[in-house]
Amino acid sequence: KQEVTQIPAALSVPEGENLVLNCSFTDSAIYNLQWFRQDPGKGLTSLLLIQSSQREQTSGRLNASLDKSSGRSTLYIAASQPGDSATYLCAVLSGNTPLVFGKGTRLSVIA
Amino acid sequence: DTAVSQTPKYLVTQMGNDKSIKCEQNLGHDTMYWYKQDSKKFLKIMFSYNNKELIINETVPNRFSPKSPDKAHLNLHINSLELGDSAVYFCASSHSLTDYNEQFFGPGTRLTVL
């Protein structure tokens, strides 16, 4: 059974810092991995999707990497801004099950 | 706007009542999902429908019954509501079940059972 873990659970950084969020999964036979952002009281916004054959994806200041063999993904946020404050969720698609989510990392960027 | 939409956004009701949450997507997707986010913010799949057919039904009480009148709609009906049903329910869709495409989520419905 696929399990997804995200570390740290919460992170607070000053504005302008670069930061890395970590995601690990137990079953490396995945189809893809998706990073989402969730603002308080809001829905999920898809940030990046990495297919199992890919190593990384980039969108603006965000870069997500995937190391399938070790069961790890990282989300790198460059030059963080207060508007980046949100909960970041990692989710994995594998087997016949829909997305399995981690519990998220709550990010606070302090101005 | 092309999107996944849900109604209502908030739902407050008494224990024992029956309620429905509606979901519509205008993305032309074949596959739709219902997820539950509990008080600890943990998101978990409940149901998955592909072309109006139930594909996945996780261990969800049979008080929960999804209904898909067409590919663009997946409604969630809940009978005999219990306190533990209080959560945020998210609808999502993806292009198809087999193409492993990106999933798009609705804004969520916050259900509070009193």
Tab-separated table of C-alpha atoms in Angstrom:
chain	number	residue	atom	x	y	z
A	1	LYS	CA	0.000	0.000	0.000
A	2	GLN	CA	1.414	3.343	-1.065
A	3	GLU	CA	2.256	5.795	1.710
A	4	VAL	CA	3.404	9.363	1.220
A	5	THR	CA	5.330	11.335	3.821
A	6	GLN	CA	6.172	15.006	3.767
A	7	ILE	CA	8.883	16.630	5.827
A	8	PRO	CA	8.891	19.087	7.480
A	9	ALA	CA	5.286	19.416	8.634
A	10	ALA	CA	5.747	23.157	9.006
A	11	LEU	CA	8.388	25.620	7.873
A	12	SER	CA	8.881	29.322	8.496
A	13	VAL	CA	11.399	31.314	6.470
A	14	PRO	CA	12.207	34.995	5.895
A	15	GLU	CA	11.247	36.519	2.585
A	16	GLY	CA	13.806	36.023	-0.169
A	17	GLU	CA	15.141	32.689	1.009
A	18	ASN	CA	15.319	29.657	-1.223
A	19	LEU	CA	13.716	26.584	0.311
A	20	VAL	CA	13.152	22.876	-0.280
A	21	LEU	CA	10.131	20.793	0.632
A	22	ASN	CA	10.526	17.033	0.779
A	23	CYS	CA	8.211	14.210	-0.175
A	24	SER	CA	8.886	10.478	0.066
A	25	PHE	CA	6.805	7.500	-1.023
A	26	THR	CA	7.049	3.822	-0.176
A	27	ASP	CA	6.202	2.164	-3.504
A	28	SER	CA	8.497	3.357	-6.298
A	29	ALA	CA	6.238	1.914	-9.038
A	30	ILE	CA	4.461	5.200	-9.624
A	31	TYR	CA	2.878	6.691	-12.733
A	32	ASN	CA	3.286	10.291	-11.710
A	33	LEU	CA	3.720	12.678	-8.808
A	34	GLN	CA	1.859	15.929	-8.402
A	35	TRP	CA	2.576	18.937	-6.180
A	36	PHE	CA	-0.364	21.047	-5.039
A	37	ARG	CA	-0.809	24.243	-3.109
A	38	GLN	CA	-3.691	24.745	-0.684
A	39	ASP	CA	-4.506	28.139	0.798
A	40	PRO	CA	-6.481	28.255	4.079
A	41	GLY	CA	-10.142	27.477	3.482
A	42	LYS	CA	-9.557	27.028	-0.230
A	43	GLY	CA	-9.252	24.209	-2.733
A	44	LEU	CA	-6.135	22.692	-4.229
A	45	THR	CA	-4.161	24.320	-6.998
A	46	SER	CA	-1.987	22.046	-9.089
A	47	LEU	CA	1.569	23.354	-9.266
A	48	LEU	CA	3.607	20.731	-11.070
A	49	LEU	CA	3.084	17.229	-12.435
A	50	ILE	CA	6.073	14.937	-12.976
A	51	GLN	CA	5.559	11.764	-14.988
A	52	SER	CA	7.472	8.678	-13.857
A	53	SER	CA	9.812	8.972	-16.851
A	54	GLN	CA	10.785	12.543	-15.981
A	55	ARG	CA	13.406	13.803	-13.531
A	56	GLU	CA	12.135	17.316	-12.988
A	57	GLN	CA	9.626	19.977	-13.933
A	58	THR	CA	9.893	23.737	-13.642
A	59	SER	CA	7.332	26.507	-13.460
A	60	GLY	CA	8.535	30.009	-12.708
A	61	ARG	CA	10.246	30.012	-9.314
A	62	LEU	CA	9.224	26.403	-8.648
A	63	ASN	CA	11.245	23.336	-9.519
A	64	ALA	CA	10.161	19.807	-8.657
A	65	SER	CA	12.472	16.832	-8.930
A	66	LEU	CA	11.712	13.142	-8.885
A	67	ASP	CA	13.984	10.242	-7.945
A	68	LYS	CA	11.720	7.263	-8.445
A	69	SER	CA	14.240	4.631	-7.411
A	70	SER	CA	14.746	6.178	-3.988
A	71	GLY	CA	11.093	7.157	-3.630
A	72	ARG	CA	11.728	10.872	-3.237
A	73	SER	CA	10.644	14.184	-4.657
A	74	THR	CA	11.590	17.709	-3.732
A	75	LEU	CA	9.882	21.007	-4.415
A	76	TYR	CA	12.339	23.883	-4.625
A	77	ILE	CA	10.997	27.408	-4.239
A	78	ALA	CA	13.384	30.186	-5.209
A	79	ALA	CA	13.339	33.692	-3.739
A	80	SER	CA	10.339	33.008	-1.515
A	81	GLN	CA	7.641	35.655	-1.113
A	82	PRO	CA	4.901	36.158	1.516
A	83	GLY	CA	2.388	35.156	-1.158
A	84	ASP	CA	3.975	31.701	-1.209
A	85	SER	CA	2.607	31.058	2.290
A	86	ALA	CA	0.287	28.058	2.029
A	87	THR	CA	0.205	24.318	2.613
A	88	TYR	CA	2.045	22.321	-0.039
A	89	LEU	CA	0.807	18.814	-0.739
A	90	CYS	CA	2.560	16.029	-2.557
A	91	ALA	CA	0.461	13.267	-4.144
A	92	VAL	CA	1.404	10.094	-5.949
A	93	LEU	CA	-0.483	8.084	-8.564
A	94	SER	CA	0.350	4.386	-8.643
A	95	GLY	CA	-1.292	1.070	-9.384
A	96	ASN	CA	-5.043	1.193	-9.636
A	97	THR	CA	-5.485	3.734	-6.874
A	98	PRO	CA	-6.096	7.426	-7.405
A	99	LEU	CA	-3.852	10.001	-5.835
A	100	VAL	CA	-2.386	9.184	-2.431
A	101	PHE	CA	-1.592	12.380	-0.565
A	102	GLY	CA	0.965	13.303	2.034
A	103	LYS	CA	-0.119	15.358	5.022
A	104	GLY	CA	1.447	18.493	3.620
A	105	THR	CA	4.025	21.068	4.628
A	106	ARG	CA	2.659	24.335	6.000
A	107	LEU	CA	4.897	27.122	4.741
A	108	SER	CA	5.043	30.619	6.211
A	109	VAL	CA	7.151	33.255	4.473
A	110	ILE	CA	7.768	36.209	6.770
A	111	ALA	CA	8.077	39.684	5.258
B	1	ASP	CA	-14.269	29.802	-16.837
B	2	THR	CA	-13.176	26.234	-17.374
B	3	ALA	CA	-13.040	24.578	-13.987
B	4	VAL	CA	-14.324	22.102	-11.472
B	5	SER	CA	-17.149	23.639	-9.462
B	6	GLN	CA	-18.966	22.437	-6.364
B	7	THR	CA	-22.137	23.502	-4.602
B	8	PRO	CA	-22.722	24.369	-1.889
B	9	LYS	CA	-19.488	25.834	-0.554
B	10	TYR	CA	-20.676	25.489	3.034
B	11	LEU	CA	-23.224	23.068	4.455
B	12	VAL	CA	-24.356	23.020	8.083
B	13	THR	CA	-26.879	20.406	9.083
B	14	GLN	CA	-28.173	18.288	11.949
B	15	MET	CA	-27.224	14.708	12.675
B	16	GLY	CA	-29.479	12.228	10.945
B	17	ASN	CA	-30.294	14.440	7.965
B	18	ASP	CA	-29.687	13.531	4.314
B	19	LYS	CA	-27.744	15.971	2.155
B	20	SER	CA	-26.222	16.199	-1.317
B	21	ILE	CA	-23.175	17.941	-2.720
B	22	LYS	CA	-23.002	18.655	-6.431
B	23	CYS	CA	-19.939	18.704	-8.647
B	24	GLU	CA	-19.586	19.762	-12.260
B	25	GLN	CA	-16.563	19.965	-14.540
B	26	ASN	CA	-16.491	21.651	-17.927
B	27	LEU	CA	-13.006	20.429	-18.826
B	28	GLY	CA	-14.270	17.584	-20.982
B	29	HIS	CA	-12.693	15.037	-18.650
B	30	ASP	CA	-13.778	11.412	-18.476
B	31	THR	CA	-12.809	10.727	-14.867
B	32	MET	CA	-14.103	12.335	-11.682
B	33	TYR	CA	-13.313	11.798	-8.029
B	34	TRP	CA	-14.505	12.599	-4.534
B	35	TYR	CA	-11.963	13.181	-1.770
B	36	LYS	CA	-12.459	13.844	1.938
B	37	GLN	CA	-10.178	16.135	3.950
B	38	ASP	CA	-10.542	15.510	7.661
B	39	SER	CA	-9.925	17.831	10.608
B	40	LYS	CA	-6.227	16.975	10.502
B	41	LYS	CA	-6.150	18.174	6.877
B	42	PHE	CA	-5.449	14.682	5.541
B	43	LEU	CA	-6.866	14.175	2.026
B	44	LYS	CA	-8.143	10.727	1.132
B	45	ILE	CA	-9.893	9.311	-1.929
B	46	MET	CA	-13.504	8.196	-1.508
B	47	PHE	CA	-14.753	7.396	-5.013
B	48	SER	CA	-13.556	7.412	-8.574
B	49	TYR	CA	-15.840	7.421	-11.636
B	50	ASN	CA	-14.817	6.920	-15.241
B	51	ASN	CA	-17.352	7.636	-17.968
B	52	LYS	CA	-20.181	7.535	-15.431
B	53	GLU	CA	-19.083	4.161	-14.062
B	54	LEU	CA	-17.814	3.549	-10.556
B	55	ILE	CA	-14.192	2.460	-10.664
B	56	ILE	CA	-12.983	2.786	-7.118
B	57	ASN	CA	-14.903	2.755	-3.886
B	58	GLU	CA	-12.597	2.995	-0.922
B	59	THR	CA	-13.761	1.880	2.516
B	60	VAL	CA	-16.519	4.419	2.755
B	61	PRO	CA	-19.791	3.738	4.649
B	62	ASN	CA	-22.664	2.912	2.334
B	63	ARG	CA	-24.437	6.009	3.676
B	64	PHE	CA	-22.335	7.752	1.022
B	65	SER	CA	-23.656	7.235	-2.487
B	66	PRO	CA	-22.122	8.950	-5.506
B	67	LYS	CA	-24.227	9.499	-8.586
B	68	SER	CA	-22.999	10.427	-12.033
B	69	PRO	CA	-25.851	11.471	-14.359
B	70	ASP	CA	-23.349	12.269	-17.107
B	71	LYS	CA	-19.601	12.578	-17.596
B	72	ALA	CA	-19.560	16.198	-16.482
B	73	HIS	CA	-21.303	15.665	-13.153
B	74	LEU	CA	-20.555	13.611	-10.061
B	75	ASN	CA	-22.827	14.258	-7.113
B	76	LEU	CA	-22.369	12.950	-3.584
B	77	HIS	CA	-25.408	12.022	-1.504
B	78	ILE	CA	-24.994	11.331	2.196
B	79	ASN	CA	-27.713	9.635	4.261
B	80	SER	CA	-28.152	9.739	8.019
B	81	LEU	CA	-25.347	12.220	8.608
B	82	GLU	CA	-23.089	11.638	11.606
B	83	LEU	CA	-20.808	13.971	13.551
B	84	GLY	CA	-17.766	12.227	12.077
B	85	ASP	CA	-18.861	13.185	8.576
B	86	SER	CA	-17.846	16.769	9.282
B	87	ALA	CA	-15.015	17.504	6.857
B	88	VAL	CA	-14.200	19.277	3.640
B	89	TYR	CA	-15.209	17.307	0.567
B	90	PHE	CA	-13.340	17.907	-2.675
B	91	CYS	CA	-14.389	16.928	-6.146
B	92	ALA	CA	-11.701	16.481	-8.804
B	93	SER	CA	-11.411	15.443	-12.426
B	94	SER	CA	-8.759	14.217	-14.826
B	95	HIS	CA	-8.669	13.598	-18.554
B	96	SER	CA	-8.913	9.846	-18.212
B	97	LEU	CA	-8.134	7.018	-15.851
B	98	THR	CA	-5.432	5.508	-17.986
B	99	ASP	CA	-3.474	8.506	-19.204
B	100	TYR	CA	-2.245	9.376	-15.717
B	101	ASN	CA	-2.951	12.995	-16.271
B	102	GLU	CA	-3.058	15.928	-13.933
B	103	GLN	CA	-6.001	16.114	-11.553
B	104	PHE	CA	-7.908	19.349	-11.145
B	105	PHE	CA	-9.736	20.069	-7.921
B	106	GLY	CA	-12.872	21.961	-7.048
B	107	PRO	CA	-12.954	24.580	-4.270
B	108	GLY	CA	-14.344	22.152	-1.706
B	109	THR	CA	-17.537	21.898	0.343
B	110	ARG	CA	-17.150	22.356	4.080
B	111	LEU	CA	-19.700	20.104	5.766
B	112	THR	CA	-20.477	20.653	9.448
B	113	VAL	CA	-22.751	18.175	11.207
B	114	LEU	CA	-24.182	19.399	14.514
